[in-house]
Amino acid sequence: MSDPSGPKQRGLALELQRSGKAWLFITPVLVALAVVIGYPVFQAIWMSFQQDAGIDPATGMFVEGGSAGLSNYTHWLLQQCNSLGGTISCPTGTLGSQFWSAVWVTLFFTVVTVSLEALLGLGMAIVMGKTFRGRALLRAAVLIPWAIPTAVTARLWEFMFQADGVVNRVLGTDILWTSDVWASRFAVIMADVWKTTPFMALLILAGLQVIPNDVYEAAKVDGASAWQRFVHITLPLLKPALLVAILFRTMDALRMYDLPAIMTLGNPATNTLSILVVDQVRQGPNSAAALSTITFLLVFGIAFVLVKVLGANAVRTQEEQRKAA
Amino acid sequence: MTKDAPDQPAELAAQPVSWRKRFGTARLYLGVFIILVWGLGPFYWMTVVAFRDASHTFDSTPWPTHVTLENFRNAFDTSRGNDFGKALLNSLIIGSATTAIALVLGVLAAYALARMTFAGKYLISGLILSASMFPAVVLVTPLFQLFTDLGWIGQYQAMIIPNISFVLPMTVYILASFFAELPWELEEAARIDGASKLQAFRLIMLPLAAPAVFTTAILAFIAAVNEYLLARLLSGEQTKPVTVAIASFSGNDPLVQPYAAIMAAGVIVTVPLVIMVLLFQRRIISGLTAGGVKS
């Protein structure tokens, strides 16, 4: 096999010329991303330091614009709301008072859904990896929850979780799944796990299929039990694929919006950070921008920790993999 | 992965072993059954309710009873403010336009990332991958303001442009992993015959990559149609996509959710996607895992 990167002795001039060609291919994407992501991000950061139109607590006059310093951030982090007498702690029921609960709900949803999805996904992947008739059909069937738009999934589960819906009928209960604090959180988690476990299962399955069969054969010859083979071969060799899948799903879960926003409409018990931002946009765009910036920093921080500490190396490229192989 | 390897060597296959094997098979089919119920159960229930007379929406008979097409008619009944036909068309327009733009831009970048060496390559692929994990909620406030100022709220571009932000990175990394798997020899041969990099790309690689591009188009389209957060704020009455329409579905009585019609609408949206999944199952899985595990 020839070296995929081509003969290396073509000289620096050619190398530079080649680089130029590559940039010709790459630039359109970079420009597009700069417009659709770069611009809004910097605009949001700039907005987060501007004042929302409203009553100035110092003068009692209606003001528009001007620098807000850090007040949009303290509004959320310290729950300070403007009032005529200055800043007070935000009254219960206002969006400002919901910040820490939204942080907590977001993290809670993320930890619970990703753990459940990893466990159930692993189980599904093990079954789907076996050889049996109709395996292709099974793989197609698990893709269906993934393919249904989340808004439809939300309405479907909202319907099933109605007071006289099918879930209560089957369980023989009459739980208020969409309004009760913990029941509604459970309902959202259930719907999310239903929708995204297949995706997790397929990523894990892809990881399972890379493990060479002769490793298992050798372990069997050495007398390792099925459980020992699972713990000492499958899990360690699956780790990279599993961590990438967990990283992807964590990023997804941290920005969860559709399911709780539609399923448990207006129930603060399931308000995630994304819901809080969208609700705030019309009330005060600049403080919404501060909240979205906080959300972004939180998500970025968690991604950083996952990549660095757990070593979920998601940005490994094809070429590196080929070299490693 | 173990490919139905027997638990014991063949010569030991006496009575107790065969019991163990049968237990294993039973366990496997139990697993298959659970997964099938898991994947299809709720979707089945949506279909049953969609075909059931609205007055029996909360019946728990597990098969269709009181079958009617009334719910489907209601879903399209514009007099109730549910112009679902229009919403379907809007989703088709937004999804196709987003997919087309993402593919045109993405194919080039993916080719460069998979097939060319240049400085800053890893930085760029890392940048594009992290862009795909970016929370959309960060974009919503500035875009809402900008599009309000531009008078774009309620126009198609107000949803197509932001959709690029998550469809494009996904397109690039899925295509890049496909491109990397194509044979290098053909391209090298074309280069030796005097084709430029651009010609080699256009005449050799692009035709070879056509199935991969098609797969990526399906995944990009599904992702674009799925979008709700941005569409909720940036769409108008005339440009509402199906996700927003279905979330805000209304009936005659504002206090009673018309679940039968909502489930019918859900079936209408889901069926084309389910057909796509059944037809292209292999390709979709290779696309998903290419993006997820390899890139």
Short mmCIF file of C-alpha atoms in Angstrom, two decimals, chain A:
data_model
loop_
_atom_site.label_atom_id
_atom_site.label_comp_id
_atom_site.label_asym_id
_atom_site.label_seq_id
_atom_site.Cartn_x
_atom_site.Cartn_y
_atom_site.Cartn_z
CA MET A 1 0.00 0.00 0.00
CA SER A 2 1.27 3.42 -0.88
CA ASP A 3 1.43 6.10 1.74
CA PRO A 4 -2.04 7.68 1.64
CA SER A 5 -0.71 11.20 1.99
CA GLY A 6 1.22 10.76 -1.24
CA PRO A 7 4.96 10.99 -1.97
CA LYS A 8 6.50 13.36 0.51
CA GLN A 9 9.45 14.49 -1.65
CA ARG A 10 7.56 16.89 -3.84
CA GLY A 11 9.04 19.91 -2.19
CA LEU A 12 7.82 22.74 -0.06
CA ALA A 13 6.46 24.84 -2.93
CA LEU A 14 4.15 22.07 -4.00
CA GLU A 15 3.14 21.47 -0.41
CA LEU A 16 2.15 25.10 -0.02
CA GLN A 17 0.29 25.07 -3.31
CA ARG A 18 -1.58 22.01 -2.09
CA SER A 19 -2.40 23.69 1.17
CA GLY A 20 -3.83 26.56 -0.84
CA LYS A 21 -6.11 24.19 -2.71
CA ALA A 22 -7.27 22.66 0.55
CA TRP A 23 -8.17 26.06 1.92
CA LEU A 24 -10.17 26.69 -1.24
CA PHE A 25 -12.26 23.64 -0.27
CA ILE A 26 -12.52 24.49 3.42
CA THR A 27 -13.14 28.23 3.36
CA PRO A 28 -16.84 28.14 2.35
CA VAL A 29 -17.69 26.01 5.39
CA LEU A 30 -15.65 28.21 7.72
CA VAL A 31 -17.31 31.35 6.36
CA ALA A 32 -20.76 29.78 6.71
CA LEU A 33 -20.06 28.69 10.31
CA ALA A 34 -18.63 32.10 11.14
CA VAL A 35 -21.89 33.67 9.94
CA VAL A 36 -24.34 31.22 11.54
CA ILE A 37 -22.45 30.50 14.78
CA GLY A 38 -19.60 32.97 15.21
CA TYR A 39 -21.65 36.10 14.70
CA PRO A 40 -24.54 35.15 17.03
CA VAL A 41 -22.15 34.01 19.77
CA PHE A 42 -20.21 37.25 19.86
CA GLN A 43 -23.40 39.25 19.47
CA ALA A 44 -24.90 37.34 22.44
CA ILE A 45 -21.84 38.05 24.58
CA TRP A 46 -22.00 41.73 23.67
CA MET A 47 -25.75 41.85 24.38
CA SER A 48 -25.26 40.20 27.76
CA PHE A 49 -23.50 43.34 28.98
CA GLN A 50 -26.24 45.68 27.77
CA GLN A 51 -29.23 46.85 29.73
CA ASP A 52 -32.71 45.55 28.96
CA ALA A 53 -35.38 48.18 28.47
CA GLY A 54 -37.26 48.64 31.70
CA ILE A 55 -37.58 50.64 34.91
CA ASP A 56 -34.27 51.85 36.30
CA PRO A 57 -34.39 50.98 40.01
CA ALA A 58 -32.29 54.01 40.92
CA THR A 59 -34.45 56.68 39.30
CA GLY A 60 -37.75 54.95 38.76
CA MET A 61 -37.61 56.11 35.13
CA PHE A 62 -38.09 53.93 32.05
CA VAL A 63 -34.70 53.44 30.39
CA GLU A 64 -33.61 51.76 27.22
CA GLY A 65 -30.16 50.36 26.57
CA GLY A 66 -26.81 51.39 27.92
CA SER A 67 -24.17 49.29 29.59
CA ALA A 68 -25.41 46.92 32.24
CA GLY A 69 -22.05 45.84 33.56
CA LEU A 70 -22.42 42.45 35.14
CA SER A 71 -25.99 43.01 36.30
CA ASN A 72 -27.46 40.59 33.73
CA TYR A 73 -25.20 37.90 35.16
CA THR A 74 -25.87 38.72 38.81
CA HIS A 75 -29.57 38.69 37.92
CA TRP A 76 -29.30 34.95 37.27
CA LEU A 77 -26.43 33.84 39.47
CA LEU A 78 -27.42 35.84 42.57
CA GLN A 79 -31.12 36.04 41.62
CA GLN A 80 -31.25 39.80 41.88
CA CYS A 81 -34.24 41.45 40.27
CA ASN A 82 -34.69 45.16 39.63
CA SER A 83 -37.34 46.98 41.56
CA LEU A 84 -38.09 50.58 42.41
CA GLY A 85 -36.15 50.39 45.65
CA GLY A 86 -33.04 48.98 43.96
CA THR A 87 -32.26 45.32 43.49
CA ILE A 88 -34.15 42.71 45.47
CA SER A 89 -33.97 38.97 45.40
CA CYS A 90 -36.24 37.72 42.61
CA PRO A 91 -39.79 36.88 43.78
CA THR A 92 -40.86 33.24 43.50
CA GLY A 93 -42.51 32.46 40.22
CA THR A 94 -40.45 34.89 38.15
CA LEU A 95 -38.01 33.50 35.64
CA GLY A 96 -35.10 35.01 37.57
CA SER A 97 -35.89 32.88 40.62
CA GLN A 98 -35.80 29.70 38.55
CA PHE A 99 -32.14 29.79 37.52
CA TRP A 100 -30.63 27.41 40.05
CA SER A 101 -33.55 25.04 39.78
CA ALA A 102 -33.09 25.03 35.98
CA VAL A 103 -29.37 24.30 36.39
CA TRP A 104 -30.23 21.47 38.74
CA VAL A 105 -32.99 20.07 36.49
CA THR A 106 -30.70 20.23 33.43
CA LEU A 107 -27.88 18.40 35.18
CA PHE A 108 -30.29 15.91 36.74
CA PHE A 109 -31.86 15.10 33.35
CA THR A 110 -28.42 14.79 31.80
CA VAL A 111 -26.98 12.43 34.41
CA VAL A 112 -30.08 10.24 34.62
CA THR A 113 -30.88 10.02 30.90
CA VAL A 114 -27.30 9.46 29.76
CA SER A 115 -26.70 6.75 32.40
CA LEU A 116 -29.94 4.96 31.55
CA GLU A 117 -29.26 5.28 27.82
CA ALA A 118 -25.73 3.93 28.19
CA LEU A 119 -26.93 0.93 30.20
CA LEU A 120 -29.97 0.13 28.07
CA GLY A 121 -28.03 0.94 24.89
CA LEU A 122 -25.33 -1.53 25.90
CA GLY A 123 -27.95 -4.21 26.48
CA MET A 124 -29.64 -3.49 23.16
CA ALA A 125 -26.30 -3.45 21.34
CA ILE A 126 -25.37 -6.86 22.74
CA VAL A 127 -28.67 -8.34 21.53
CA MET A 128 -28.43 -6.62 18.14
CA GLY A 129 -24.88 -7.85 17.69
CA LYS A 130 -25.92 -11.49 17.81
CA THR A 131 -26.65 -13.34 14.61
CA PHE A 132 -30.28 -14.31 14.15
CA ARG A 133 -32.96 -14.11 11.51
CA GLY A 134 -34.55 -10.72 11.12
CA ARG A 135 -31.60 -8.87 12.57
CA ALA A 136 -31.83 -6.16 9.89
CA LEU A 137 -35.50 -5.69 10.73
CA LEU A 138 -34.68 -5.26 14.41
CA ARG A 139 -32.07 -2.63 13.61
CA ALA A 140 -34.60 -0.79 11.45
CA ALA A 141 -37.19 -0.99 14.24
CA VAL A 142 -34.91 0.66 16.80
CA LEU A 143 -34.24 3.48 14.37
CA ILE A 144 -37.90 4.47 14.35
CA PRO A 145 -37.91 6.33 17.71
CA TRP A 146 -34.77 8.11 16.57
CA ALA A 147 -36.34 9.20 13.26
CA ILE A 148 -39.55 10.60 14.74
CA PRO A 149 -39.19 14.38 15.27
CA THR A 150 -38.84 15.20 18.98
CA ALA A 151 -41.91 17.45 18.87
CA VAL A 152 -44.01 14.48 17.74
CA THR A 153 -42.39 12.26 20.39
CA ALA A 154 -43.26 14.87 23.01
CA ARG A 155 -46.92 14.97 21.98
CA LEU A 156 -47.08 11.16 21.81
CA TRP A 157 -45.69 10.67 25.34
CA GLU A 158 -47.68 13.60 26.67
CA PHE A 159 -50.76 11.79 25.38
CA MET A 160 -49.73 8.44 26.84
CA PHE A 161 -49.00 10.14 30.18
CA GLN A 162 -52.42 11.84 30.38
CA ALA A 163 -54.37 11.28 33.59
CA ASP A 164 -56.61 8.72 31.83
CA GLY A 165 -53.91 7.77 29.34
CA VAL A 166 -52.48 4.39 28.57
CA VAL A 167 -49.61 4.54 31.08
CA ASN A 168 -51.94 4.98 34.04
CA ARG A 169 -54.28 2.33 32.58
CA VAL A 170 -51.50 -0.22 32.25
CA LEU A 171 -50.03 0.57 35.67
CA GLY A 172 -53.47 0.87 37.27
CA THR A 173 -52.52 4.23 38.76
CA ASP A 174 -53.80 7.77 38.45
CA ILE A 175 -50.64 9.80 38.61
CA LEU A 176 -50.60 13.33 37.19
CA TRP A 177 -47.59 12.71 34.99
CA THR A 178 -47.46 16.13 33.39
CA SER A 179 -48.04 18.38 36.40
CA ASP A 180 -46.67 16.59 39.46
CA VAL A 181 -43.04 17.57 40.23
CA TRP A 182 -41.32 14.20 40.24
CA ALA A 183 -43.80 12.37 38.01
CA SER A 184 -43.32 14.99 35.27
CA ARG A 185 -39.55 14.72 35.54
CA PHE A 186 -39.85 10.97 35.27
CA ALA A 187 -42.14 11.33 32.22
CA VAL A 188 -39.64 13.58 30.43
CA ILE A 189 -36.78 11.20 31.23
CA MET A 190 -38.82 8.24 29.99
CA ALA A 191 -39.60 9.93 26.66
CA ASP A 192 -35.99 10.99 26.17
CA VAL A 193 -34.65 7.54 26.99
CA TRP A 194 -37.15 6.01 24.56
CA LYS A 195 -36.13 8.33 21.78
CA THR A 196 -32.36 8.32 22.11
CA THR A 197 -31.39 4.88 23.44
CA PRO A 198 -31.43 3.45 19.88
CA PHE A 199 -28.84 6.00 18.82
CA MET A 200 -26.67 5.05 21.78
CA ALA A 201 -27.20 1.34 21.02
CA LEU A 202 -26.04 1.78 17.43
CA LEU A 203 -22.91 3.67 18.45
CA ILE A 204 -22.11 0.97 21.00
CA LEU A 205 -22.87 -1.76 18.47
CA ALA A 206 -20.39 -0.19 16.05
CA GLY A 207 -17.82 -0.30 18.85
CA LEU A 208 -18.63 -3.93 19.65
CA GLN A 209 -18.16 -5.01 16.07
CA VAL A 210 -14.61 -3.68 16.00
CA ILE A 211 -13.56 -6.11 18.76
CA PRO A 212 -11.88 -9.08 17.05
CA ASN A 213 -13.55 -12.42 17.64
CA ASP A 214 -10.30 -14.32 18.36
CA VAL A 215 -9.84 -12.39 21.61
CA TYR A 216 -13.02 -14.04 22.86
CA GLU A 217 -11.98 -17.41 21.50
CA ALA A 218 -8.67 -17.19 23.35
CA ALA A 219 -10.41 -16.21 26.58
CA LYS A 220 -12.83 -19.11 26.19
CA VAL A 221 -9.96 -21.53 25.74
CA ASP A 222 -8.46 -20.13 28.94
CA GLY A 223 -11.75 -20.92 30.66
CA ALA A 224 -13.11 -17.40 31.19
CA SER A 225 -16.84 -17.29 31.94
CA ALA A 226 -19.24 -15.17 29.89
CA TRP A 227 -19.31 -12.58 32.66
CA GLN A 228 -15.51 -12.52 32.92
CA ARG A 229 -15.25 -12.08 29.16
CA PHE A 230 -17.70 -9.20 29.34
CA VAL A 231 -15.89 -7.42 32.18
CA HIS A 232 -12.32 -8.08 31.09
CA ILE A 233 -12.62 -7.94 27.29
CA THR A 234 -15.81 -6.27 26.11
CA LEU A 235 -15.90 -3.34 28.53
CA PRO A 236 -12.24 -2.24 28.25
CA LEU A 237 -12.20 -2.59 24.46
CA LEU A 238 -15.55 -0.86 24.21
CA LYS A 239 -14.45 2.06 26.35
CA PRO A 240 -13.46 4.46 23.54
CA ALA A 241 -16.72 3.98 21.62
CA LEU A 242 -18.74 4.15 24.83
CA LEU A 243 -17.08 7.39 25.93
CA VAL A 244 -17.65 9.03 22.55
CA ALA A 245 -21.30 7.98 22.66
CA ILE A 246 -21.62 9.32 26.22
CA LEU A 247 -19.95 12.60 25.24
CA PHE A 248 -22.32 13.07 22.30
CA ARG A 249 -25.40 12.25 24.32
CA THR A 250 -24.29 14.44 27.23
CA MET A 251 -23.94 17.44 24.94
CA ASP A 252 -27.39 16.66 23.56
CA ALA A 253 -28.99 16.22 26.96
CA LEU A 254 -27.53 19.48 28.30
CA ARG A 255 -29.36 21.42 25.61
CA MET A 256 -32.63 19.51 26.09
CA TYR A 257 -35.56 21.70 25.11
CA ASP A 258 -38.29 20.13 22.96
CA LEU A 259 -39.43 17.31 25.25
CA PRO A 260 -39.98 19.22 28.50
CA ALA A 261 -41.13 22.39 26.70
CA ILE A 262 -43.91 20.53 24.87
CA MET A 263 -44.71 17.60 27.18
CA THR A 264 -45.05 19.42 30.46
CA LEU A 265 -45.81 22.88 29.09
CA GLY A 266 -45.23 25.59 31.69
CA ASN A 267 -44.41 23.21 34.53
CA PRO A 268 -41.41 24.76 36.34
CA ALA A 269 -40.41 21.33 37.69
CA THR A 270 -39.10 20.37 34.25
CA ASN A 271 -37.74 23.75 33.14
CA THR A 272 -34.27 23.28 31.70
CA LEU A 273 -31.81 26.10 31.03
CA SER A 274 -32.79 26.13 27.34
CA ILE A 275 -36.46 26.59 28.25
CA LEU A 276 -35.57 29.44 30.58
CA VAL A 277 -33.59 31.21 27.82
CA VAL A 278 -36.40 30.90 25.26
CA ASP A 279 -38.99 32.13 27.80
CA GLN A 280 -36.75 35.08 28.64
CA VAL A 281 -36.06 36.19 25.03
CA ARG A 282 -39.24 38.20 24.67
CA GLN A 283 -39.15 39.56 28.24
CA GLY A 284 -35.60 40.83 28.11
CA PRO A 285 -33.28 39.81 25.30
CA ASN A 286 -30.12 41.06 26.98
CA SER A 287 -30.63 39.08 30.17
CA ALA A 288 -31.61 36.11 27.96
CA ALA A 289 -28.25 36.57 26.23
CA ALA A 290 -26.49 36.50 29.62
CA LEU A 291 -28.35 33.30 30.52
CA SER A 292 -27.47 31.67 27.21
CA THR A 293 -23.83 32.65 27.73
CA ILE A 294 -23.90 31.02 31.18
CA THR A 295 -25.47 27.93 29.60
CA PHE A 296 -22.80 27.86 26.92
CA LEU A 297 -19.99 28.12 29.51
CA LEU A 298 -21.57 25.30 31.52
CA VAL A 299 -21.89 23.04 28.48
CA PHE A 300 -18.40 23.93 27.32
CA GLY A 301 -16.98 23.24 30.78
CA ILE A 302 -18.65 19.85 30.99
CA ALA A 303 -17.47 18.92 27.47
CA PHE A 304 -13.94 19.97 28.42
CA VAL A 305 -13.97 17.83 31.56
CA LEU A 306 -15.35 14.84 29.66
CA VAL A 307 -12.76 15.12 26.92
CA LYS A 308 -9.82 15.77 29.23
CA VAL A 309 -10.57 13.65 32.26
CA LEU A 310 -12.33 10.71 30.70
CA GLY A 311 -10.26 10.84 27.52
CA ALA A 312 -13.28 10.71 25.24
CA ASN A 313 -11.25 11.63 22.22
CA ALA A 314 -13.97 12.60 19.82
CA VAL A 315 -11.87 14.76 17.54
CA ARG A 316 -9.59 11.96 16.52
CA THR A 317 -9.40 11.94 12.77
CA GLN A 318 -9.61 9.17 10.28
CA GLU A 319 -5.95 9.42 9.46
CA GLU A 320 -4.85 9.03 13.05
CA GLN A 321 -7.08 6.01 13.32
CA ARG A 322 -5.64 4.48 10.18
CA LYS A 323 -2.14 5.03 11.52
CA ALA A 324 -3.09 3.45 14.83
CA ALA A 325 -4.70 0.47 13.10
#
